[in-house]
PDB file of C-alpha atoms in Angstrom:
ATOM      1  CA  MET A   1    -127.320 109.883-163.103  1.00 72.00           C
ATOM      2  CA  ASN A   2    -129.245 107.845-160.566  1.00 88.00           C
ATOM      3  CA  ILE A   3    -129.253 108.359-156.820  1.00 94.00           C
ATOM      4  CA  LYS A   4    -129.373 105.732-154.093  1.00 96.00           C
ATOM      5  CA  VAL A   5    -130.407 106.965-150.633  1.00 93.00           C
ATOM      6  CA  LEU A   6    -130.711 105.164-147.301  1.00 92.00           C
ATOM      7  CA  VAL A   7    -133.000 106.980-144.855  1.00 90.00           C
ATOM      8  CA  LEU A   8    -132.788 105.895-141.220  1.00 92.00           C
ATOM      9  CA  GLY A   9    -135.444 106.958-138.735  1.00 90.00           C
ATOM     10  CA  ALA A  10    -137.579 105.857-135.828  1.00 88.00           C
ATOM     11  CA  THR A  11    -141.129 104.597-136.226  1.00 86.00           C
ATOM     12  CA  GLY A  12    -143.421 107.559-136.845  1.00 83.00           C
ATOM     13  CA  SER A  13    -140.589 109.973-137.646  1.00 83.00           C
ATOM     14  CA  GLY A  14    -141.948 110.758-141.119  1.00 80.00           C
ATOM     15  CA  LYS A  15    -139.854 108.526-143.381  1.00 85.00           C
ATOM     16  CA  THR A  16    -142.797 107.477-145.550  1.00 82.00           C
ATOM     17  CA  SER A  17    -144.544 110.851-145.308  1.00 80.00           C
ATOM     18  CA  SER A  18    -141.398 112.514-146.647  1.00 80.00           C
ATOM     19  CA  ILE A  19    -141.988 111.155-150.149  1.00 82.00           C
ATOM     20  CA  CYS A  20    -145.729 111.875-150.266  1.00 82.00           C
ATOM     21  CA  ARG A  21    -147.576 114.880-151.584  1.00 79.00           C
ATOM     22  CA  ILE A  22    -149.065 116.880-148.681  1.00 77.00           C
ATOM     23  CA  PRO A  23    -150.687 119.971-150.226  1.00 78.00           C
ATOM     24  CA  GLU A  24    -151.818 121.532-146.926  1.00 80.00           C
ATOM     25  CA  TYR A  25    -148.136 121.869-145.961  1.00 76.00           C
ATOM     26  CA  GLU A  26    -147.030 122.728-149.514  1.00 81.00           C
ATOM     27  CA  ILE A  27    -144.963 119.530-149.682  1.00 78.00           C
ATOM     28  CA  GLU A  28    -144.718 118.245-153.247  1.00 84.00           C
ATOM     29  CA  GLY A  29    -143.131 114.884-152.472  1.00 85.00           C
ATOM     30  CA  LEU A  30    -142.211 112.505-155.265  1.00 88.00           C
ATOM     31  CA  ASP A  31    -144.485 112.511-158.300  1.00 91.00           C
ATOM     32  CA  PRO A  32    -146.665 109.372-157.933  1.00 91.00           C
ATOM     33  CA  THR A  33    -146.793 108.959-161.716  1.00 94.00           C
ATOM     34  CA  LYS A  34    -142.999 108.518-161.672  1.00 95.00           C
ATOM     35  CA  THR A  35    -142.661 106.650-158.358  1.00 94.00           C
ATOM     36  CA  PHE A  36    -143.064 102.961-157.514  1.00 95.00           C
ATOM     37  CA  ILE A  37    -143.380 102.001-153.829  1.00 93.00           C
ATOM     38  CA  ILE A  38    -142.458  98.546-152.563  1.00 95.00           C
ATOM     39  CA  ALA A  39    -144.070  98.299-149.113  1.00 92.00           C
ATOM     40  CA  CYS A  40    -142.463  95.675-146.896  1.00 91.00           C
ATOM     41  CA  LYS A  41    -145.137  96.115-144.226  1.00 88.00           C
ATOM     42  CA  LYS A  42    -148.822  95.948-145.017  1.00 86.00           C
ATOM     43  CA  LYS A  43    -150.034  99.415-144.126  1.00 83.00           C
ATOM     44  CA  GLU A  44    -151.638 102.430-145.691  1.00 79.00           C
ATOM     45  CA  LEU A  45    -149.492 105.372-146.654  1.00 79.00           C
ATOM     46  CA  PRO A  46    -149.789 108.060-143.958  1.00 79.00           C
ATOM     47  CA  VAL A  47    -151.411 110.730-146.140  1.00 76.00           C
ATOM     48  CA  ARG A  48    -154.950 111.394-147.286  1.00 77.00           C
ATOM     49  CA  GLY A  49    -155.772 110.372-150.828  1.00 77.00           C
ATOM     50  CA  TRP A  50    -152.889 107.943-151.263  1.00 83.00           C
ATOM     51  CA  LEU A  51    -155.174 105.370-152.912  1.00 84.00           C
ATOM     52  CA  ARG A  52    -155.903 107.914-155.640  1.00 85.00           C
ATOM     53  CA  ASP A  53    -152.181 108.282-156.368  1.00 87.00           C
ATOM     54  CA  TYR A  54    -150.987 104.691-155.909  1.00 88.00           C
ATOM     55  CA  GLN A  55    -152.474 101.663-157.657  1.00 89.00           C
ATOM     56  CA  SER A  56    -151.631  98.219-156.326  1.00 91.00           C
ATOM     57  CA  VAL A  57    -149.926  95.476-158.271  1.00 92.00           C
ATOM     58  CA  ALA A  58    -150.740  91.913-157.238  1.00 86.00           C
ATOM     59  CA  VAL A  59    -147.793  89.946-155.917  1.00 81.00           C
ATOM     60  CA  GLY A  60    -146.643  87.490-158.554  1.00 82.00           C
ATOM     61  CA  GLN A  61    -147.809  89.725-161.394  1.00 85.00           C
ATOM     62  CA  PRO A  62    -145.232  91.674-163.388  1.00 87.00           C
ATOM     63  CA  PRO A  63    -145.355  95.337-162.335  1.00 91.00           C
ATOM     64  CA  ASP A  64    -146.101  96.561-165.846  1.00 91.00           C
ATOM     65  CA  ILE A  65    -148.847  98.850-164.568  1.00 90.00           C
ATOM     66  CA  GLY A  66    -149.527 100.313-161.155  1.00 93.00           C
ATOM     67  CA  ASN A  67    -147.048 101.853-158.759  1.00 94.00           C
ATOM     68  CA  TYR A  68    -147.449 100.115-155.390  1.00 93.00           C
ATOM     69  CA  ILE A  69    -146.860  96.562-154.228  1.00 94.00           C
ATOM     70  CA  TYR A  70    -146.821  94.917-150.820  1.00 93.00           C
ATOM     71  CA  THR A  71    -144.265  92.152-150.347  1.00 93.00           C
ATOM     72  CA  ASN A  72    -141.577  91.401-147.813  1.00 93.00           C
ATOM     73  CA  ARG A  73    -140.021  88.490-149.705  1.00 94.00           C
ATOM     74  CA  ALA A  74    -136.503  89.271-150.896  1.00 95.00           C
ATOM     75  CA  PRO A  75    -136.669  87.418-154.249  1.00 95.00           C
ATOM     76  CA  ALA A  76    -139.942  89.180-155.130  1.00 95.00           C
ATOM     77  CA  ILE A  77    -138.491  92.569-154.167  1.00 96.00           C
ATOM     78  CA  ALA A  78    -135.339  92.013-156.229  1.00 97.00           C
ATOM     79  CA  ASN A  79    -137.484  90.884-159.177  1.00 95.00           C
ATOM     80  CA  VAL A  80    -139.694  93.985-158.938  1.00 96.00           C
ATOM     81  CA  ILE A  81    -136.643  96.273-158.819  1.00 97.00           C
ATOM     82  CA  ASN A  82    -135.091  94.496-161.805  1.00 97.00           C
ATOM     83  CA  HIS A  83    -138.335  94.495-163.813  1.00 96.00           C
ATOM     84  CA  ILE A  84    -139.017  98.188-163.205  1.00 96.00           C
ATOM     85  CA  SER A  85    -135.415  99.052-164.021  1.00 96.00           C
ATOM     86  CA  ASP A  86    -135.575  97.128-167.297  1.00 96.00           C
ATOM     87  CA  SER A  87    -139.162  97.736-168.430  1.00 95.00           C
ATOM     88  CA  ARG A  88    -140.736 100.827-166.869  1.00 96.00           C
ATOM     89  CA  ASN A  89    -139.430 103.972-168.540  1.00 96.00           C
ATOM     90  CA  ASP A  90    -142.252 105.922-166.875  1.00 97.00           C
ATOM     91  CA  ILE A  91    -140.843 105.202-163.396  1.00 97.00           C
ATOM     92  CA  GLU A  92    -137.923 107.330-162.163  1.00 96.00           C
ATOM     93  CA  HIS A  93    -137.988 106.512-158.444  1.00 96.00           C
ATOM     94  CA  ILE A  94    -138.322 103.263-156.497  1.00 97.00           C
ATOM     95  CA  VAL A  95    -139.035 103.475-152.767  1.00 95.00           C
ATOM     96  CA  LEU A  96    -138.433 100.490-150.504  1.00 95.00           C
ATOM     97  CA  ASP A  97    -140.489 101.240-147.407  1.00 93.00           C
ATOM     98  CA  ASP A  98    -139.884  99.708-143.976  1.00 89.00           C
ATOM     99  CA  THR A  99    -137.126  97.403-145.183  1.00 91.00           C
ATOM    100  CA  ASN A 100    -136.560  96.089-141.660  1.00 90.00           C
ATOM    101  CA  TYR A 101    -139.675  93.957-142.021  1.00 89.00           C
ATOM    102  CA  ILE A 102    -137.938  91.801-144.629  1.00 92.00           C
ATOM    103  CA  MET A 103    -135.470  90.629-141.998  1.00 89.00           C
ATOM    104  CA  GLN A 104    -137.852  90.651-139.045  1.00 89.00           C
ATOM    105  CA  ASP A 105    -140.574  88.621-140.732  1.00 89.00           C
ATOM    106  CA  ARG A 106    -138.095  86.126-142.178  1.00 89.00           C
ATOM    107  CA  TYR A 107    -136.601  85.660-138.706  1.00 86.00           C
ATOM    108  CA  MET A 108    -140.020  85.242-137.070  1.00 87.00           C
ATOM    109  CA  ASN A 109    -141.105  82.738-139.755  1.00 85.00           C
ATOM    110  CA  ASN A 110    -137.815  80.897-139.331  1.00 81.00           C
ATOM    111  CA  THR A 111    -137.739  77.475-140.956  1.00 68.00           C
ATOM    112  CA  SER A 112    -133.961  77.146-140.741  1.00 66.00           C
ATOM    113  CA  THR A 113    -132.106  75.586-137.852  1.00 70.00           C
ATOM    114  CA  GLY A 114    -129.237  77.063-135.894  1.00 76.00           C
ATOM    115  CA  TYR A 115    -127.374  79.999-137.344  1.00 81.00           C
ATOM    116  CA  LYS A 116    -128.457  79.281-140.919  1.00 84.00           C
ATOM    117  CA  ILE A 117    -131.347  81.728-140.602  1.00 86.00           C
ATOM    118  CA  PHE A 118    -128.868  84.593-140.185  1.00 85.00           C
ATOM    119  CA  THR A 119    -126.981  83.551-143.308  1.00 85.00           C
ATOM    120  CA  ASP A 120    -130.290  83.295-145.179  1.00 88.00           C
ATOM    121  CA  ILE A 121    -131.351  86.767-144.053  1.00 89.00           C
ATOM    122  CA  GLY A 122    -127.939  88.174-144.991  1.00 88.00           C
ATOM    123  CA  ASN A 123    -128.248  86.580-148.433  1.00 91.00           C
ATOM    124  CA  ASP A 124    -131.773  88.012-148.816  1.00 92.00           C
ATOM    125  CA  MET A 125    -130.557  91.528-148.101  1.00 92.00           C
ATOM    126  CA  ALA A 126    -127.550  91.087-150.386  1.00 92.00           C
ATOM    127  CA  MET A 127    -129.903  90.001-153.204  1.00 96.00           C
ATOM    128  CA  ILE A 128    -131.962  93.174-152.750  1.00 96.00           C
ATOM    129  CA  PHE A 129    -128.944  95.472-152.524  1.00 94.00           C
ATOM    130  CA  ARG A 130    -127.411  93.904-155.664  1.00 97.00           C
ATOM    131  CA  ALA A 131    -130.661  94.724-157.509  1.00 98.00           C
ATOM    132  CA  ILE A 132    -130.544  98.262-156.118  1.00 97.00           C
ATOM    133  CA  GLU A 133    -126.925  98.689-157.170  1.00 96.00           C
ATOM    134  CA  ALA A 134    -127.644  97.480-160.714  1.00 96.00           C
ATOM    135  CA  SER A 135    -130.751  99.634-161.123  1.00 97.00           C
ATOM    136  CA  SER A 136    -130.807 102.686-163.351  1.00 94.00           C
ATOM    137  CA  LYS A 137    -133.542 104.268-161.187  1.00 97.00           C
ATOM    138  CA  ASN A 138    -133.315 106.595-158.205  1.00 96.00           C
ATOM    139  CA  ILE A 139    -133.886 104.412-155.152  1.00 97.00           C
ATOM    140  CA  VAL A 140    -134.814 105.407-151.613  1.00 95.00           C
ATOM    141  CA  VAL A 141    -134.577 102.757-148.877  1.00 95.00           C
ATOM    142  CA  PHE A 142    -136.303 103.412-145.543  1.00 92.00           C
ATOM    143  CA  MET A 143    -135.090 101.559-142.466  1.00 91.00           C
ATOM    144  CA  HIS A 144    -135.286 101.888-138.718  1.00 90.00           C
ATOM    145  CA  TYR A 145    -132.048 102.637-136.932  1.00 89.00           C
ATOM    146  CA  GLU A 146    -130.177 101.311-133.962  1.00 85.00           C
ATOM    147  CA  ALA A 147    -128.305 103.751-131.730  1.00 85.00           C
ATOM    148  CA  LEU A 148    -124.885 102.616-130.530  1.00 86.00           C
ATOM    149  CA  ASP A 149    -122.843 104.172-127.745  1.00 82.00           C
ATOM    150  CA  GLU A 150    -119.275 103.891-128.966  1.00 78.00           C
ATOM    151  CA  GLY A 151    -117.803 105.627-125.918  1.00 80.00           C
ATOM    152  CA  PHE A 152    -117.176 108.851-127.837  1.00 84.00           C
ATOM    153  CA  GLY A 153    -120.777 109.641-128.668  1.00 85.00           C
ATOM    154  CA  THR A 154    -123.790 108.010-130.181  1.00 87.00           C
ATOM    155  CA  THR A 155    -123.593 106.559-133.669  1.00 84.00           C
ATOM    156  CA  TYR A 156    -126.414 105.104-135.730  1.00 83.00           C
ATOM    157  CA  LYS A 157    -126.672 102.112-138.023  1.00 82.00           C
ATOM    158  CA  ALA A 158    -129.421 100.317-139.880  1.00 81.00           C
ATOM    159  CA  LYS A 159    -131.273  98.026-137.482  1.00 84.00           C
ATOM    160  CA  THR A 160    -131.031  94.328-138.296  1.00 82.00           C
ATOM    161  CA  VAL A 161    -132.032  91.131-136.484  1.00 80.00           C
ATOM    162  CA  GLY A 162    -128.570  90.686-134.999  1.00 75.00           C
ATOM    163  CA  LYS A 163    -124.811  90.763-135.328  1.00 75.00           C
ATOM    164  CA  MET A 164    -124.761  87.617-137.457  1.00 70.00           C
ATOM    165  CA  VAL A 165    -126.774  89.451-140.142  1.00 72.00           C
ATOM    166  CA  ASP A 166    -124.522  92.494-139.762  1.00 72.00           C
ATOM    167  CA  ASN A 167    -121.551  90.250-140.535  1.00 69.00           C
ATOM    168  CA  TYR A 168    -123.167  88.926-143.711  1.00 62.00           C
TER     169      TYR A 168
END
């Protein structure tokens, strides 16, 4: 049985740290030898020694070895998820870190006109979530949240670049 988890949290709330091994706090985290991280924002993992546990894969190369890649391009992310699901029996967990940057960076690098960019971003996210759904691996997706006041209390949803993307 595989598990799919969406973790919503504010910047600096410990989303990424929650999967890492932090021996001084007796936190085991996910086993790096069985975990592949797709980082959607170019940053270091927030724990000491992460470079010892995670070896980078160059974008455009098949992720046959290594367990960490930086890319925020939806087709590349979907391809990595599909490749790992099909070819990496050693990997049990895939972590998609800071997923909001896929949408944010695509919006900021907008080459579409009018509302087409929102459709494109919606299609990008759908491509990734179809790969996640089809995967036989455990997958954890980290995203920032947006708080909404619905009149009866605060609710939370995954933060996107707007209502048009929410609709797609």
